Structures are given as C-alpha cells and as structure tokens.
C-alpha cells in the first residue's frame, strides 16, 4: 500500500475555511435584500469596516478584484495613465481589467524604495510634469500593502506618507490595495487606519487568512461609495441576502490579532527553508518566497511530499495561515529535509 502524506496547503491564505463559530454566525445572520434596500448585516459590516479603516464609508463586494476594479473604474477616465508597483495585484493578477474595463494605461514603478514600494524620488520622476493635451495624463497612483509579489512586504506609515505627499502634490488620486492590510497592521503593531492616511480609497479582504469564505470592502468618501454602489451593480456584484456572507466577515474582523501567529510560523518556515539550501526573504508577514534552481521541478517534488505551494515572482511561494499550525510548519520542514 502506498503511503499518502497528509496534505499541507501553503498555496495561499485564501484556502482557510470558516470554522464552527463562523458558520453559526452565518446561519443566524439577519438578512434583507441588499439591492432593493440594505441588508442589515451587510450594513453593520460596512459601518464597522469603514471605522476600522479610518474612512468615511465602505461598500461590501464579493471579491478583492471587484473592489479594486470598482475603485479604478471610478478614478480613471479612458486612456488615463496610472502607476503601480511591479508585480502589483492590479497589474498581474486581475486579468487586465484595469485596462480592459477601467480604461487605464498602466505604467510600472520599480521597488527601489524597498520591497514592494518605490522611492519618493522615483515616484516623482515617473509622474513627471504635465505635458500638452496630446500626451498621456497621469491621474492615479495604486499602492499595495502588504505587497504580495514582494513576499508580503509591509510599507510603514512614514514611507507611506512620503509617497502620498509626492502623489498629492502632483494632483494624483491614490488607491490602496489593502487586500492584506490587516497583516501589515499586525506586523507593525498599529491600527489599520494608520496605514490608510491620505488615500482616496482602499480595498481590504476578509478571505485571506481570517477564515471568511468570501468578501472584501472598498472604502472612501460617502460620495465615492454612492457611486461605487452603482458600479458594483454594473459588475454583477448586487448580492441579495448578502448578510449570510457579511456575518462571516464580521467574525473575521474579530480575528485580526490572531494573524500574528501566522507571521511567527512564516519566520520559522523561512529559517528552515534557508537551512535546507533554499534562500528566502525575511518575511514581514505570512508570505515566504524561496529561491530554487528549477521552479517546476521543485513544485513537483513538494507535491510528492504532500506540500502544496505556487510559483510567484520567479520563486516558490509559501503562505502560512490559520489552518496551518506551528506543528504543520515543522512537519513540512521535516518532509523537505528528509525527502519523505
């Protein structure tokens, strides 16, 4: 009989599943038609999320991709140039919707200010000076915190403020992709609102590491959210009795402090992989990028050991989360070191 090891899933923190407490909250949620009027549980989530993010208002949407697309669609006019860091989710993981649907012309900022972020000087140079009417108009800066492809890298508040200052001085709108903003806040030991200061809009996700099955918010001014509600409807996001899903997101918000455990597990995983001969980043949060000689071969070998990972930015990505314990991390390292 062939022995099949227990699968250890490091592909993403989106693989986390709602536990009994979250399922009970979903089952007992008060609901209404969130298109015809307002679902009461969705409304409660939106109000709480806006407060936590330090924004005047927030809108629940089914996914982080939709949250970003809603924001970009409202910020950009057709043909506008927008700036985002290399490997940003809005550039590499949203199937070109920023250009195809939002109508923006993307341009890349390198990570010369640290992992996942440009320097203020590089940003200023990229923005440039306004040209004649027949040149591209740069109108939007997209930041990402944490930066997925940079290994879950965190942008601290002081560097965030410097980038915001440059963008605002040039008259740019700023959208923050904060899909894993909760991770950044826990790593820096600051409230999430400390990382949104000055932005026009921010997205945040409840299904990455917090156990919710689905759901994000996009937050901004009251006027923005009114427009965003219409855009969400255009994109097919008019979920009816959404309170069943919003209830899970409310439970997820209570669990933000627990993300510290996955950060510690990521640090231990990075140490062990480096000892094995796979150099890694020093993780700020819960994402580990390991350098290997051949990515497809490494992934196939890991899969044979019952360890699931994915390629990212020319490396192998491992993501720790609430459904992987410290014991699971040690077991993964044991399998990697022993080859069995």
PDB file of N, CA, C and O in Angstrom, residues 6 31 48 53 55 71 80 109 144 162 189 218 232 252:
ATOM      1  N   UNK A   6      -0.380  13.442   4.763  1.00  0.00           N
ATOM      2  CA  UNK A   6      -1.442  14.433   4.972  1.00  0.00           C
ATOM      3  C   UNK A   6      -1.091  15.715   4.222  1.00  0.00           C
ATOM      4  O   UNK A   6       0.011  16.244   4.377  1.00  0.00           O
ATOM      5  N   UNK A  31     -30.970  39.029   7.667  1.00  0.00           N
ATOM      6  CA  UNK A  31     -30.728  39.355   6.268  1.00  0.00           C
ATOM      7  C   UNK A  31     -31.885  40.149   5.665  1.00  0.00           C
ATOM      8  O   UNK A  31     -32.994  40.178   6.202  1.00  0.00           O
ATOM      9  N   UNK A  48     -18.725  49.124  10.304  1.00  0.00           N
ATOM     10  CA  UNK A  48     -17.587  48.744  11.145  1.00  0.00           C
ATOM     11  C   UNK A  48     -16.286  48.772  10.347  1.00  0.00           C
ATOM     12  O   UNK A  48     -15.258  49.261  10.838  1.00  0.00           O
ATOM     13  N   UNK A  53     -10.948  51.048   9.072  1.00  0.00           N
ATOM     14  CA  UNK A  53     -10.042  51.524   8.027  1.00  0.00           C
ATOM     15  C   UNK A  53      -9.835  53.033   8.070  1.00  0.00           C
ATOM     16  O   UNK A  53      -9.036  53.565   7.290  1.00  0.00           O
ATOM     17  N   UNK A  55     -11.998  55.405   7.257  1.00  0.00           N
ATOM     18  CA  UNK A  55     -12.611  56.035   6.091  1.00  0.00           C
ATOM     19  C   UNK A  55     -14.062  56.403   6.406  1.00  0.00           C
ATOM     20  O   UNK A  55     -14.699  55.788   7.257  1.00  0.00           O
ATOM     21  N   UNK A  71     -12.910  50.756  -7.771  1.00  0.00           N
ATOM     22  CA  UNK A  71     -12.150  51.974  -7.484  1.00  0.00           C
ATOM     23  C   UNK A  71     -11.501  52.529  -8.746  1.00  0.00           C
ATOM     24  O   UNK A  71     -11.620  53.727  -9.045  1.00  0.00           O
ATOM     25  N   UNK A  80      -6.403  57.303 -19.330  1.00  0.00           N
ATOM     26  CA  UNK A  80      -5.551  57.842 -18.273  1.00  0.00           C
ATOM     27  C   UNK A  80      -4.426  56.867 -17.946  1.00  0.00           C
ATOM     28  O   UNK A  80      -4.630  55.641 -17.904  1.00  0.00           O
ATOM     29  N   UNK A 109       6.200  50.965 -11.575  1.00  0.00           N
ATOM     30  CA  UNK A 109       7.181  51.546 -10.669  1.00  0.00           C
ATOM     31  C   UNK A 109       8.038  50.423 -10.097  1.00  0.00           C
ATOM     32  O   UNK A 109       7.507  49.408  -9.619  1.00  0.00           O
ATOM     33  N   UNK A 144       0.148  49.082  -2.775  1.00  0.00           N
ATOM     34  CA  UNK A 144      -0.276  47.775  -2.274  1.00  0.00           C
ATOM     35  C   UNK A 144       0.431  47.493  -0.950  1.00  0.00           C
ATOM     36  O   UNK A 144       1.658  47.538  -0.890  1.00  0.00           O
ATOM     37  N   UNK A 162       5.322  59.668   2.791  1.00  0.00           N
ATOM     38  CA  UNK A 162       6.191  60.319   1.811  1.00  0.00           C
ATOM     39  C   UNK A 162       5.666  60.104   0.389  1.00  0.00           C
ATOM     40  O   UNK A 162       5.651  61.035  -0.428  1.00  0.00           O
ATOM     41  N   UNK A 189       2.168  46.597  14.437  1.00  0.00           N
ATOM     42  CA  UNK A 189       1.526  46.879  15.721  1.00  0.00           C
ATOM     43  C   UNK A 189       0.897  48.270  15.731  1.00  0.00           C
ATOM     44  O   UNK A 189       1.061  49.062  16.670  1.00  0.00           O
ATOM     45  N   UNK A 218     -14.512  48.020  -0.307  1.00  0.00           N
ATOM     46  CA  UNK A 218     -13.810  49.173  -0.867  1.00  0.00           C
ATOM     47  C   UNK A 218     -14.348  50.383  -0.134  1.00  0.00           C
ATOM     48  O   UNK A 218     -15.574  50.539   0.016  1.00  0.00           O
ATOM     49  N   UNK A 232     -20.746  48.617  -8.607  1.00  0.00           N
ATOM     50  CA  UNK A 232     -20.840  47.224  -8.175  1.00  0.00           C
ATOM     51  C   UNK A 232     -21.999  46.527  -8.866  1.00  0.00           C
ATOM     52  O   UNK A 232     -21.881  45.368  -9.303  1.00  0.00           O
ATOM     53  N   UNK A 252     -14.518  37.593  11.061  1.00  0.00           N
ATOM     54  CA  UNK A 252     -13.135  37.722  10.609  1.00  0.00           C
ATOM     55  C   UNK A 252     -12.468  38.960  11.199  1.00  0.00           C
ATOM     56  O   UNK A 252     -11.296  38.916  11.605  1.00  0.00           O
TER      57      UNK A 252
END
